[in-house]
Amino acid sequence: METYEKGFLAASGAVLVVFLAALTYSTLGLGIVLPTQSGRVYCRSNQKLLKVLRQTPPFDAPGLKQIAPGKYEAVIIGRTWAFMPDEIDVPAGAEVTFRATSADVVHGFFIPNTRVNMMLIPGEISVATYKFTRPGEYLILCHEYCGILHHTMSGKVVVK
Ligand code: CUA
């Protein structure tokens, strides 16, 4: 075997070890995980999903709810081309669990500079939690193309 080959083999092995270590650190150390499906709202083909959502908890009452001191749950429905509700007001330091779904097509749910980055899939419930320590306005953006007015679909989290 050529010396070069041994070198490249060793380098490839080292790269694998580094990637694996980075992956392990980001999941176990930093707690960065992909959002998982956390529930589903069933809808028969002869039913309108939005109507079903309006009768199914927690989406029958979208909005913000305090669940414990400093902890909140925000239930949000995404639809073409708005988030319902489109504004959430919380005090600084609040830990907010977003529970969201889509009533029609696939939408995005992205809050820049936070770890909140989800897809909203019709009838599937997406969940993400984030602690808003710094006051300010945080935009909620739809980052999945969802039609002609996709670029207007936004909301905000106001942290006071
Ligand atoms: Cu909703 Cu793009």
XYZ file of C-alpha atoms and ligand atoms in Angstrom:
162
model
C 0.000 0.000 0.000
C 1.194 3.481 -0.861
C 1.950 5.841 1.999
C -0.540 8.305 0.478
C -3.338 5.723 0.634
C -2.661 5.057 4.306
C -2.701 8.782 4.925
C -6.031 9.269 3.168
C -7.540 6.271 4.979
C -6.456 7.662 8.326
C -7.785 11.111 7.422
C -11.170 9.655 6.374
C -11.369 7.751 9.632
C -10.486 10.853 11.623
C -13.160 12.903 9.822
C -15.789 10.260 10.703
C -14.757 10.344 14.359
C -14.899 14.163 14.413
C -18.374 14.217 12.794
C -19.682 11.577 15.175
C -18.297 13.505 18.152
C -19.885 16.743 16.884
C -23.234 14.980 16.418
C -23.095 13.434 19.882
C -22.159 16.759 21.465
C -24.913 18.704 19.683
C -27.638 16.200 20.622
C -26.621 15.232 24.153
C -24.620 18.311 25.133
C -26.529 21.158 23.486
C -29.911 19.443 23.251
C -30.376 20.196 19.551
C -32.841 17.700 18.150
C -35.154 17.596 15.165
C -38.757 18.398 15.977
C -40.707 15.174 16.087
C -44.309 14.473 15.311
C -46.143 14.809 18.588
C -49.667 13.996 17.633
C -52.153 14.017 14.855
C -55.584 15.407 14.180
C -57.652 12.952 12.182
C -59.828 14.268 9.419
C -61.962 12.248 7.018
C -61.774 13.069 3.335
C -65.298 14.510 3.358
C -64.452 16.899 6.207
C -62.758 20.280 6.076
C -59.585 20.197 8.175
C -60.011 23.742 9.519
C -63.485 22.848 10.781
C -62.176 19.685 12.442
C -59.302 21.637 14.043
C -61.770 24.169 15.452
C -63.475 21.315 17.318
C -60.344 19.478 18.413
C -58.339 20.457 21.510
C -55.987 22.238 21.773
C -56.753 23.873 18.409
C -60.325 24.712 19.401
C -58.768 27.517 21.454
C -55.682 28.877 19.661
C -53.584 31.382 21.580
C -51.367 31.699 24.603
C -51.949 29.910 27.879
C -49.859 29.977 31.040
C -49.222 26.407 32.174
C -46.846 27.057 35.099
C -44.921 30.021 36.560
C -42.775 31.308 33.680
C -44.038 28.612 31.329
C -46.476 29.090 28.499
C -48.076 27.129 25.726
C -48.834 28.799 22.413
C -51.347 26.986 20.236
C -51.131 28.197 16.656
C -52.829 27.238 13.397
C -51.065 28.039 10.148
C -53.182 28.534 7.039
C -52.873 30.324 3.735
C -51.576 32.952 4.442
C -51.577 33.707 8.133
C -50.841 32.360 11.557
C -53.738 32.267 13.975
C -53.068 34.050 16.256
C -50.371 36.159 14.608
C -49.082 37.780 17.801
C -47.988 36.260 21.094
C -47.048 38.515 24.041
C -44.893 37.069 26.808
C -42.720 38.485 29.603
C -38.924 38.195 29.327
C -37.677 34.851 30.578
C -40.801 33.009 29.478
C -40.412 29.459 28.259
C -42.870 28.983 25.431
C -43.930 25.640 24.000
C -45.324 26.122 20.520
C -47.938 23.569 19.514
C -48.808 24.176 15.910
C -50.353 22.627 12.847
C -51.572 23.573 9.396
C -55.174 23.729 8.259
C -54.445 23.424 4.552
C -51.029 23.051 2.885
C -47.506 22.639 4.262
C -46.286 25.811 5.972
C -43.115 26.690 7.817
C -42.766 27.997 11.355
C -39.430 29.658 11.813
C -38.325 32.178 14.429
C -34.884 33.527 13.413
C -32.184 33.613 16.119
C -33.964 30.941 18.150
C -34.048 27.163 17.925
C -37.651 27.220 16.679
C -37.705 25.873 13.133
C -40.543 23.550 12.201
C -42.681 22.418 9.324
C -46.423 22.622 9.777
C -47.985 19.631 8.053
C -51.769 19.449 7.670
C -53.194 17.479 10.582
C -49.831 16.773 12.214
C -48.895 18.541 15.425
C -45.440 20.121 15.577
C -43.974 21.060 18.934
C -40.971 23.196 19.869
C -39.976 24.888 23.094
C -37.857 27.993 23.499
C -36.967 30.294 26.389
C -37.156 33.969 25.416
C -34.616 35.631 27.687
C -34.090 38.890 25.775
C -36.916 41.425 25.328
C -37.792 42.388 21.798
C -39.866 41.420 18.801
C -39.259 38.017 17.292
C -40.636 37.405 13.817
C -42.437 34.170 13.047
C -41.876 33.360 9.391
C -43.374 30.822 7.047
C -40.345 29.379 5.286
C -42.070 26.744 3.170
C -43.440 28.003 -0.136
C -47.221 27.870 0.278
C -48.622 29.852 -2.602
C -48.847 33.278 -4.125
C -48.875 35.235 -0.839
C -46.327 33.031 0.943
C -44.023 36.018 1.488
C -46.711 37.839 3.486
C -47.266 35.016 5.946
C -45.761 36.051 9.249
C -46.426 36.627 12.897
C -44.483 37.769 15.916
C -43.589 37.005 19.484
C -43.362 40.166 21.577
C -41.154 39.727 24.631
C -41.457 42.521 27.220
Cu -47.179 29.548 4.577
Cu -45.338 29.970 3.115
